[in-house]
């Protein structure tokens, strides 16, 4: 009965609202979620400041569909790149690997790394996969994501990223590595390239102890 | 009988009042495309803006209320903080009432809305926010010229507008400055959200003359500006670069745009 009520409530919302993506309310996101290994964590309602409140749909490097709440349950490092980028992106990946090395003792089930493309037009799942293989990124640790330009922009603004596609194959962008806790809230941000990862590592370790 | 008559009269008055408060139709005008040199861009070259449609007026309080009635997720009490900060719709008394003097501000621009809220509103109308380039291109127009970039008087007037403090009640949108395209309030009313407000890389190392794909450090953003005369545009770029998507500001509103069907 309760679920029937819930369903009709959602239906009513969907009918009265607009067709465009809405911020997922707690019920809707749970309904839509595919069962995953992190099912336990996803039973908790998302906090107001969780990035996983975005209801957008994504694809990973294997071409599998994914929603952001599926990233729940682990500490996630998140950064934005594009694969045809020659200067900053290889360095940001290098920075992430440096952090990864210092977290060697932690399971891939506890810390994940997410790279989001800023160039969905060129970065198909296949390209992202090739990029991951070229850079020897451990698929258990690293998730590469693409979606529509609008969805990417929504995530980018929440990550405080500034970027501009000049249209000639170059994208001007800020370089930020964000540390998300298991619920998807930004706990720490490392700005710039070649930054000493000490503080970032410390913030991750603190989060892992709290897990 | 007497009572019934009173009721009918009351109802009629109520309806008439409701009618009077009904929102303005959200008309759009065509902004004919062209090229211009934005104040900030990757390269120093002109950019091309395709013809597009833009709302004649910024979105008003009444229009926003209509949107909230259909979209409870965006009401003050329901919205998630990540999508709109604690000052969202500041001044609104309740979820569905925008203030103690509604008749004074029903046609004033809605302010204290976040980028996410503005975006959701436009999407519900089948529209979108204008890009920075589209918005700046349309804002170059004076009353008589599509491109008033070389009109020093226009610049001067614009600066004076910006230097005035906000009135207690923002004026109705149709009382604001009307430009060449028939757009009201592009200058002199409120700041407006744009789709890619996060595209201005003012923190770029402008001395290296290439903010593209370089490490972003240092200030001195203004030295990268293309047209130092256009001080108001500089203010807009600077303002935008200070925003986050859930910020709400008491003189920041929005209007919607639409691409032309291909």
mmCIF file with all atom_site columns, C-alpha atoms in Angstrom, chain A residues 13 16-18 20-26 48-51 53-54 82 85-88 91 153-154 156-158 160-164 166 168 170-175 192-193, chain B residues 40-43 70-74 79-83 115-116 119-120 123-124 133 195-201 203 211-217 240-246:
data_model
loop_
_atom_site.group_PDB
_atom_site.id
_atom_site.type_symbol
_atom_site.label_atom_id
_atom_site.label_alt_id
_atom_site.label_comp_id
_atom_site.label_asym_id
_atom_site.label_entity_id
_atom_site.label_seq_id
_atom_site.pdbx_PDB_ins_code
_atom_site.Cartn_x
_atom_site.Cartn_y
_atom_site.Cartn_z
_atom_site.occupancy
_atom_site.B_iso_or_equiv
_atom_site.pdbx_formal_charge
_atom_site.auth_seq_id
_atom_site.auth_comp_id
_atom_site.auth_asym_id
_atom_site.auth_atom_id
_atom_site.pdbx_PDB_model_num
ATOM 1  C CA . UNK A 1 13  ? 5.110  14.505 -9.753  1.00 0.00 ? 13  UNK A CA 1
ATOM 2  C CA . UNK A 1 16  ? 2.780  17.652 -13.260 1.00 0.00 ? 16  UNK A CA 1
ATOM 3  C CA . UNK A 1 17  ? 6.451  18.501 -13.607 1.00 0.00 ? 17  UNK A CA 1
ATOM 4  C CA . UNK A 1 18  ? 8.434  18.868 -16.756 1.00 0.00 ? 18  UNK A CA 1
ATOM 5  C CA . UNK A 1 20  ? 13.518 17.395 -18.402 1.00 0.00 ? 20  UNK A CA 1
ATOM 6  C CA . UNK A 1 21  ? 15.734 15.892 -15.768 1.00 0.00 ? 21  UNK A CA 1
ATOM 7  C CA . UNK A 1 22  ? 14.911 17.015 -12.277 1.00 0.00 ? 22  UNK A CA 1
ATOM 8  C CA . UNK A 1 23  ? 17.040 16.723 -9.234  1.00 0.00 ? 23  UNK A CA 1
ATOM 9  C CA . UNK A 1 24  ? 16.378 13.180 -8.166  1.00 0.00 ? 24  UNK A CA 1
ATOM 10 C CA . UNK A 1 25  ? 14.359 13.065 -5.007  1.00 0.00 ? 25  UNK A CA 1
ATOM 11 C CA . UNK A 1 26  ? 15.248 10.335 -2.611  1.00 0.00 ? 26  UNK A CA 1
ATOM 12 C CA . UNK A 1 48  ? 21.691 17.755 0.535   1.00 0.00 ? 48  UNK A CA 1
ATOM 13 C CA . UNK A 1 49  ? 25.245 18.439 -0.595  1.00 0.00 ? 49  UNK A CA 1
ATOM 14 C CA . UNK A 1 50  ? 25.891 15.110 -2.313  1.00 0.00 ? 50  UNK A CA 1
ATOM 15 C CA . UNK A 1 51  ? 26.911 15.298 -5.972  1.00 0.00 ? 51  UNK A CA 1
ATOM 16 C CA . UNK A 1 53  ? 21.749 14.126 -6.228  1.00 0.00 ? 53  UNK A CA 1
ATOM 17 C CA . UNK A 1 54  ? 22.301 14.640 -9.953  1.00 0.00 ? 54  UNK A CA 1
ATOM 18 C CA . UNK A 1 82  ? 39.757 14.973 -22.311 1.00 0.00 ? 82  UNK A CA 1
ATOM 19 C CA . UNK A 1 85  ? 44.572 16.906 -24.388 1.00 0.00 ? 85  UNK A CA 1
ATOM 20 C CA . UNK A 1 86  ? 48.325 17.017 -24.594 1.00 0.00 ? 86  UNK A CA 1
ATOM 21 C CA . UNK A 1 87  ? 49.456 19.271 -21.808 1.00 0.00 ? 87  UNK A CA 1
ATOM 22 C CA . UNK A 1 88  ? 47.476 19.332 -18.592 1.00 0.00 ? 88  UNK A CA 1
ATOM 23 C CA . UNK A 1 91  ? 49.773 15.601 -15.765 1.00 0.00 ? 91  UNK A CA 1
ATOM 24 C CA . UNK A 1 153 ? 28.447 20.739 -17.414 1.00 0.00 ? 153 UNK A CA 1
ATOM 25 C CA . UNK A 1 154 ? 26.160 20.177 -14.432 1.00 0.00 ? 154 UNK A CA 1
ATOM 26 C CA . UNK A 1 156 ? 31.542 20.335 -13.756 1.00 0.00 ? 156 UNK A CA 1
ATOM 27 C CA . UNK A 1 157 ? 29.954 23.326 -12.065 1.00 0.00 ? 157 UNK A CA 1
ATOM 28 C CA . UNK A 1 158 ? 29.504 21.292 -8.893  1.00 0.00 ? 158 UNK A CA 1
ATOM 29 C CA . UNK A 1 160 ? 33.964 24.144 -9.342  1.00 0.00 ? 160 UNK A CA 1
ATOM 30 C CA . UNK A 1 161 ? 35.525 23.506 -12.718 1.00 0.00 ? 161 UNK A CA 1
ATOM 31 C CA . UNK A 1 162 ? 35.882 26.345 -15.159 1.00 0.00 ? 162 UNK A CA 1
ATOM 32 C CA . UNK A 1 163 ? 36.294 25.319 -18.757 1.00 0.00 ? 163 UNK A CA 1
ATOM 33 C CA . UNK A 1 164 ? 35.741 26.580 -22.233 1.00 0.00 ? 164 UNK A CA 1
ATOM 34 C CA . UNK A 1 166 ? 37.446 26.850 -28.027 1.00 0.00 ? 166 UNK A CA 1
ATOM 35 C CA . UNK A 1 168 ? 39.566 24.035 -32.337 1.00 0.00 ? 168 UNK A CA 1
ATOM 36 C CA . UNK A 1 170 ? 41.516 22.705 -27.335 1.00 0.00 ? 170 UNK A CA 1
ATOM 37 C CA . UNK A 1 171 ? 39.688 23.149 -24.074 1.00 0.00 ? 171 UNK A CA 1
ATOM 38 C CA . UNK A 1 172 ? 40.805 25.725 -21.547 1.00 0.00 ? 172 UNK A CA 1
ATOM 39 C CA . UNK A 1 173 ? 40.127 24.331 -18.121 1.00 0.00 ? 173 UNK A CA 1
ATOM 40 C CA . UNK A 1 174 ? 41.007 24.455 -14.481 1.00 0.00 ? 174 UNK A CA 1
ATOM 41 C CA . UNK A 1 175 ? 42.803 21.503 -12.912 1.00 0.00 ? 175 UNK A CA 1
ATOM 42 C CA . UNK A 1 192 ? 46.730 23.013 -9.996  1.00 0.00 ? 192 UNK A CA 1
ATOM 43 C CA . UNK A 1 193 ? 49.200 20.568 -11.457 1.00 0.00 ? 193 UNK A CA 1
ATOM 44 C CA . UNK B 2 40  ? 37.472 37.234 -23.032 1.00 0.00 ? 40  UNK B CA 1
ATOM 45 C CA . UNK B 2 41  ? 37.974 34.336 -25.310 1.00 0.00 ? 41  UNK B CA 1
ATOM 46 C CA . UNK B 2 42  ? 40.540 31.682 -26.021 1.00 0.00 ? 42  UNK B CA 1
ATOM 47 C CA . UNK B 2 43  ? 42.079 33.506 -28.943 1.00 0.00 ? 43  UNK B CA 1
ATOM 48 C CA . UNK B 2 70  ? 3.948  22.783 -11.239 1.00 0.00 ? 70  UNK B CA 1
ATOM 49 C CA . UNK B 2 71  ? 7.382  21.827 -9.939  1.00 0.00 ? 71  UNK B CA 1
ATOM 50 C CA . UNK B 2 72  ? 7.373  21.283 -6.186  1.00 0.00 ? 72  UNK B CA 1
ATOM 51 C CA . UNK B 2 73  ? 10.989 20.097 -6.206  1.00 0.00 ? 73  UNK B CA 1
ATOM 52 C CA . UNK B 2 74  ? 12.086 23.704 -6.748  1.00 0.00 ? 74  UNK B CA 1
ATOM 53 C CA . UNK B 2 79  ? 15.127 22.372 -2.891  1.00 0.00 ? 79  UNK B CA 1
ATOM 54 C CA . UNK B 2 80  ? 18.422 20.639 -2.114  1.00 0.00 ? 80  UNK B CA 1
ATOM 55 C CA . UNK B 2 81  ? 21.219 22.923 -0.923  1.00 0.00 ? 81  UNK B CA 1
ATOM 56 C CA . UNK B 2 82  ? 23.556 21.646 -3.590  1.00 0.00 ? 82  UNK B CA 1
ATOM 57 C CA . UNK B 2 83  ? 21.180 23.095 -6.204  1.00 0.00 ? 83  UNK B CA 1
ATOM 58 C CA . UNK B 2 115 ? 21.885 28.502 -11.918 1.00 0.00 ? 115 UNK B CA 1
ATOM 59 C CA . UNK B 2 116 ? 20.299 25.089 -11.452 1.00 0.00 ? 116 UNK B CA 1
ATOM 60 C CA . UNK B 2 119 ? 18.197 26.125 -15.955 1.00 0.00 ? 119 UNK B CA 1
ATOM 61 C CA . UNK B 2 120 ? 15.312 23.947 -14.765 1.00 0.00 ? 120 UNK B CA 1
ATOM 62 C CA . UNK B 2 123 ? 14.057 23.538 -19.663 1.00 0.00 ? 123 UNK B CA 1
ATOM 63 C CA . UNK B 2 124 ? 10.444 23.401 -18.553 1.00 0.00 ? 124 UNK B CA 1
ATOM 64 C CA . UNK B 2 133 ? 28.650 34.746 -25.961 1.00 0.00 ? 133 UNK B CA 1
ATOM 65 C CA . UNK B 2 195 ? 24.490 28.674 -19.427 1.00 0.00 ? 195 UNK B CA 1
ATOM 66 C CA . UNK B 2 196 ? 28.294 28.556 -19.366 1.00 0.00 ? 196 UNK B CA 1
ATOM 67 C CA . UNK B 2 197 ? 28.906 31.115 -16.644 1.00 0.00 ? 197 UNK B CA 1
ATOM 68 C CA . UNK B 2 198 ? 31.855 28.964 -15.616 1.00 0.00 ? 198 UNK B CA 1
ATOM 69 C CA . UNK B 2 199 ? 33.685 29.464 -18.896 1.00 0.00 ? 199 UNK B CA 1
ATOM 70 C CA . UNK B 2 200 ? 35.522 32.678 -18.060 1.00 0.00 ? 200 UNK B CA 1
ATOM 71 C CA . UNK B 2 201 ? 39.037 31.749 -17.092 1.00 0.00 ? 201 UNK B CA 1
ATOM 72 C CA . UNK B 2 203 ? 42.356 33.188 -13.214 1.00 0.00 ? 203 UNK B CA 1
ATOM 73 C CA . UNK B 2 211 ? 45.138 30.376 -21.161 1.00 0.00 ? 211 UNK B CA 1
ATOM 74 C CA . UNK B 2 212 ? 44.427 27.323 -23.259 1.00 0.00 ? 212 UNK B CA 1
ATOM 75 C CA . UNK B 2 213 ? 45.532 24.101 -21.727 1.00 0.00 ? 213 UNK B CA 1
ATOM 76 C CA . UNK B 2 214 ? 48.089 25.726 -19.489 1.00 0.00 ? 214 UNK B CA 1
ATOM 77 C CA . UNK B 2 215 ? 48.412 25.616 -15.798 1.00 0.00 ? 215 UNK B CA 1
ATOM 78 C CA . UNK B 2 216 ? 45.996 28.093 -14.343 1.00 0.00 ? 216 UNK B CA 1
ATOM 79 C CA . UNK B 2 217 ? 47.632 30.378 -11.874 1.00 0.00 ? 217 UNK B CA 1
ATOM 80 C CA . UNK B 2 240 ? 30.236 35.485 -13.449 1.00 0.00 ? 240 UNK B CA 1
ATOM 81 C CA . UNK B 2 241 ? 33.615 34.077 -12.603 1.00 0.00 ? 241 UNK B CA 1
ATOM 82 C CA . UNK B 2 242 ? 32.849 34.601 -8.916  1.00 0.00 ? 242 UNK B CA 1
ATOM 83 C CA . UNK B 2 243 ? 29.666 32.547 -9.031  1.00 0.00 ? 243 UNK B CA 1
ATOM 84 C CA . UNK B 2 244 ? 29.002 28.964 -8.108  1.00 0.00 ? 244 UNK B CA 1
ATOM 85 C CA . UNK B 2 245 ? 26.027 27.113 -9.526  1.00 0.00 ? 245 UNK B CA 1
ATOM 86 C CA . UNK B 2 246 ? 24.053 27.022 -6.281  1.00 0.00 ? 246 UNK B CA 1
#
